[in-house]
Short mmCIF file of C-alpha atoms in Angstrom, two decimals:
data_model
loop_
_atom_site.label_atom_id
_atom_site.label_comp_id
_atom_site.label_asym_id
_atom_site.label_seq_id
_atom_site.Cartn_x
_atom_site.Cartn_y
_atom_site.Cartn_z
CA TYR A 157 46.04 126.18 -9.07
CA TRP A 158 42.76 124.80 -10.31
CA ARG A 159 42.01 121.11 -10.77
CA PRO A 160 39.00 120.94 -13.10
CA CYS A 161 37.11 117.96 -11.75
CA PHE A 162 33.40 117.29 -11.57
CA LEU A 163 32.36 119.52 -14.47
CA PRO A 164 28.98 119.06 -16.17
CA ALA A 165 28.97 116.28 -18.81
CA ASP A 166 32.45 115.03 -17.81
CA ASN A 167 33.64 114.59 -14.26
CA GLY A 168 37.30 114.86 -15.23
CA GLU A 169 38.15 111.49 -13.73
CA GLY A 170 40.47 109.06 -15.48
CA ASP A 171 41.66 108.96 -19.05
CA CYS A 172 40.87 111.66 -21.58
CA GLY A 173 39.17 110.59 -24.80
CA ASP A 174 39.28 114.00 -26.47
CA GLY A 175 41.67 116.69 -25.25
CA VAL A 176 40.08 119.40 -27.38
CA LEU A 177 36.59 118.71 -26.05
CA TRP A 178 37.85 118.51 -22.45
CA GLY A 179 39.80 121.74 -22.93
CA GLN A 180 36.72 123.49 -24.28
CA ARG A 181 34.68 122.34 -21.26
CA VAL A 182 37.32 123.77 -18.95
CA VAL A 183 37.43 127.07 -20.87
CA ASP A 184 33.62 127.26 -20.83
CA GLN A 185 33.53 126.65 -17.08
CA ILE A 186 36.01 129.44 -16.38
CA THR A 187 34.56 131.99 -18.78
CA SER A 188 30.86 131.31 -18.21
CA ASN A 189 31.07 132.10 -14.52
CA GLY A 190 33.19 135.21 -14.93
CA HIS A 191 36.11 133.52 -13.19
CA TYR A 192 39.64 134.71 -13.68
CA TRP A 193 42.25 132.49 -15.26
CA PRO A 194 44.22 130.72 -12.52
CA ASP A 195 48.02 130.71 -12.52
CA ALA A 196 48.00 126.98 -13.20
CA ILE A 197 45.38 124.50 -14.40
CA GLY A 198 45.46 120.73 -14.08
CA TYR A 199 44.52 118.22 -16.74
CA ARG A 200 42.57 115.22 -15.38
CA ASN A 201 42.22 113.35 -12.09
CA GLU A 202 43.97 110.00 -11.74
CA LEU A 203 44.50 109.24 -15.38
CA ASN A 204 46.77 106.47 -16.62
CA PRO A 205 50.28 107.41 -17.75
CA THR A 206 50.01 106.43 -21.42
CA ALA A 207 51.17 107.82 -24.73
CA GLU A 208 47.51 108.43 -25.69
CA ASN A 209 46.85 110.51 -22.56
CA ALA A 210 50.04 112.46 -23.28
CA ALA A 211 48.77 113.21 -26.80
CA GLN A 212 45.39 114.30 -25.43
CA TYR A 213 47.18 116.54 -22.90
CA GLN A 214 48.90 118.26 -25.84
CA ARG A 215 45.50 118.84 -27.49
CA TYR A 216 44.02 120.05 -24.18
CA ARG A 217 46.85 122.52 -23.62
CA ALA A 218 46.59 123.79 -27.21
CA THR A 219 42.86 124.43 -26.66
CA LEU A 220 43.58 126.43 -23.50
CA ARG A 221 46.29 128.41 -25.33
CA ALA A 222 43.87 129.15 -28.19
CA ALA A 223 41.55 130.64 -25.56
CA VAL A 224 44.43 132.99 -24.57
CA TYR A 225 45.40 131.12 -21.40
CA THR A 226 49.10 131.72 -20.76
CA GLY A 227 49.58 130.00 -17.40
CA ILE A 228 50.92 126.58 -16.49
CA VAL A 229 49.04 123.50 -17.71
CA ALA A 230 50.05 120.63 -15.45
CA TYR A 231 50.16 117.08 -16.82
CA GLY A 232 48.51 114.56 -14.51
CA SER A 233 47.17 114.15 -11.96
CA PHE A 234 48.38 110.67 -11.30
CA GLY A 235 47.12 108.54 -8.45
CA VAL A 236 49.44 107.45 -5.68
CA GLY A 237 52.38 105.40 -6.94
CA ARG A 238 51.86 106.40 -10.57
CA PRO A 239 53.60 106.75 -12.89
CA ASP A 240 55.51 103.58 -12.14
CA TRP A 241 59.17 103.74 -13.11
CA PRO A 242 58.81 102.67 -16.79
CA GLU A 243 55.74 104.90 -17.19
CA TYR A 244 57.74 108.10 -16.67
CA ALA A 245 58.76 107.70 -20.34
CA THR A 246 55.18 108.64 -21.34
CA ILE A 247 55.37 112.12 -19.77
CA PRO A 248 55.56 114.72 -22.56
CA THR A 249 59.03 116.24 -22.65
CA ASP A 250 57.46 119.68 -23.08
CA ALA A 251 54.94 119.38 -20.24
CA ASP A 252 54.56 122.65 -18.35
CA ALA A 253 54.47 120.84 -15.00
CA LEU A 254 53.57 117.51 -13.46
CA GLU A 255 50.89 116.77 -10.86
CA LEU A 256 51.14 113.76 -8.56
CA HIS A 257 49.20 112.37 -5.62
CA GLU A 258 51.60 111.29 -2.89
CA TYR A 259 50.10 109.88 0.26
CA PHE A 260 52.06 109.23 3.38
CA GLY A 261 48.89 107.48 4.52
CA ARG A 262 50.09 104.34 2.75
CA THR A 263 52.26 103.62 5.78
CA VAL A 264 49.32 103.54 8.23
CA ALA A 265 48.78 99.79 7.79
CA GLY A 266 52.43 99.00 7.09
CA SER A 267 52.25 99.18 3.29
CA PRO A 268 55.23 100.65 1.42
CA ASP A 269 55.47 104.42 1.51
CA LEU A 270 54.70 105.76 -1.96
CA ALA A 271 55.06 109.42 -1.05
CA LEU A 272 58.02 111.42 -2.30
CA ARG A 273 58.46 109.11 -5.31
CA HIS A 274 59.23 112.18 -7.40
CA VAL A 275 62.51 112.53 -5.48
CA GLU A 276 63.49 108.99 -6.49
CA ALA A 277 62.35 109.63 -10.08
CA ILE A 278 64.67 112.64 -10.25
CA ARG A 279 67.52 110.60 -8.73
CA ARG A 280 66.99 107.89 -11.36
CA GLY A 281 66.99 110.45 -14.19
CA LEU A 282 63.35 109.73 -15.07
CA LEU A 283 62.10 113.20 -14.20
CA PRO A 284 63.96 116.47 -14.75
CA ALA A 285 64.63 118.32 -11.51
CA SER A 286 63.69 121.56 -13.28
CA LEU A 287 60.12 120.44 -14.07
CA PRO A 288 57.62 122.26 -11.83
CA LEU A 289 55.78 119.80 -9.62
CA PHE A 290 52.35 120.03 -8.02
CA ILE A 291 51.30 117.66 -5.28
CA GLY A 292 47.56 117.63 -5.98
CA GLU A 293 46.67 115.32 -3.12
CA CYS A 294 48.63 114.16 -0.12
CA GLY A 295 48.13 113.15 3.46
CA ALA A 296 46.06 110.13 4.44
CA ASP A 297 43.22 109.00 2.21
CA ARG A 298 41.73 105.69 1.06
CA CYS A 299 44.93 104.41 -0.51
CA GLY A 300 44.82 100.68 0.10
CA ASP A 301 45.81 101.10 3.74
CA GLY A 302 43.05 98.84 5.05
CA MET A 303 41.17 101.68 6.74
CA ASP A 304 37.64 102.61 5.71
CA GLY A 305 37.92 106.36 6.31
CA ARG A 306 38.30 108.82 3.48
CA GLY A 307 40.37 111.91 4.02
CA TRP A 308 42.99 112.85 6.52
CA ARG A 309 40.54 113.83 9.26
CA ASP A 310 39.47 110.19 9.55
CA LYS A 311 43.05 109.08 10.23
CA LEU A 312 45.21 111.92 11.50
CA THR A 313 45.11 114.72 13.99
CA PRO A 314 45.52 118.26 12.59
CA GLU A 315 49.03 118.28 14.04
CA GLN A 316 49.94 115.05 12.23
CA MET A 317 48.61 116.39 8.93
CA ALA A 318 50.50 119.67 9.40
CA ALA A 319 53.68 117.65 10.01
CA GLN A 320 53.15 115.75 6.75
CA LEU A 321 52.58 118.96 4.80
CA ALA A 322 55.72 120.47 6.34
CA ILE A 323 57.76 117.65 4.78
CA TYR A 324 56.71 118.86 1.35
#
């Protein structure tokens, strides 16, 4: 799985203004360095779940397919707690997969646990149980928990992080 972030001329963060252009940048990055095509490729990092981003995902995926990529193109990635319940309606019904960020670290300072929301989304009928799911980020990060550290090593022992990953 490859999450194309921090590419030249577009860091891949947030909403996508042009799915074709973003797709071409991703194709260029893979082919220019002689890299192999990964089994799955992500779309953006922490975009908003909107109809416009869904349309740009479709254009992005079509660009990758035109470059003979046949693997999974995951829609997302969505920051912790996103999509919110009504926003699941913006996920393309033909998405290859979905990528979420689900941090258990939200519970460190007593805030509500937003990890494993995909389980509740499936229970509510907002997300098909058959849709492949990638957890692009998890653990303990800077997720509004009141702690200044960034990354699990600032908050958890290796054993605690391993326990969180085992839950997934």
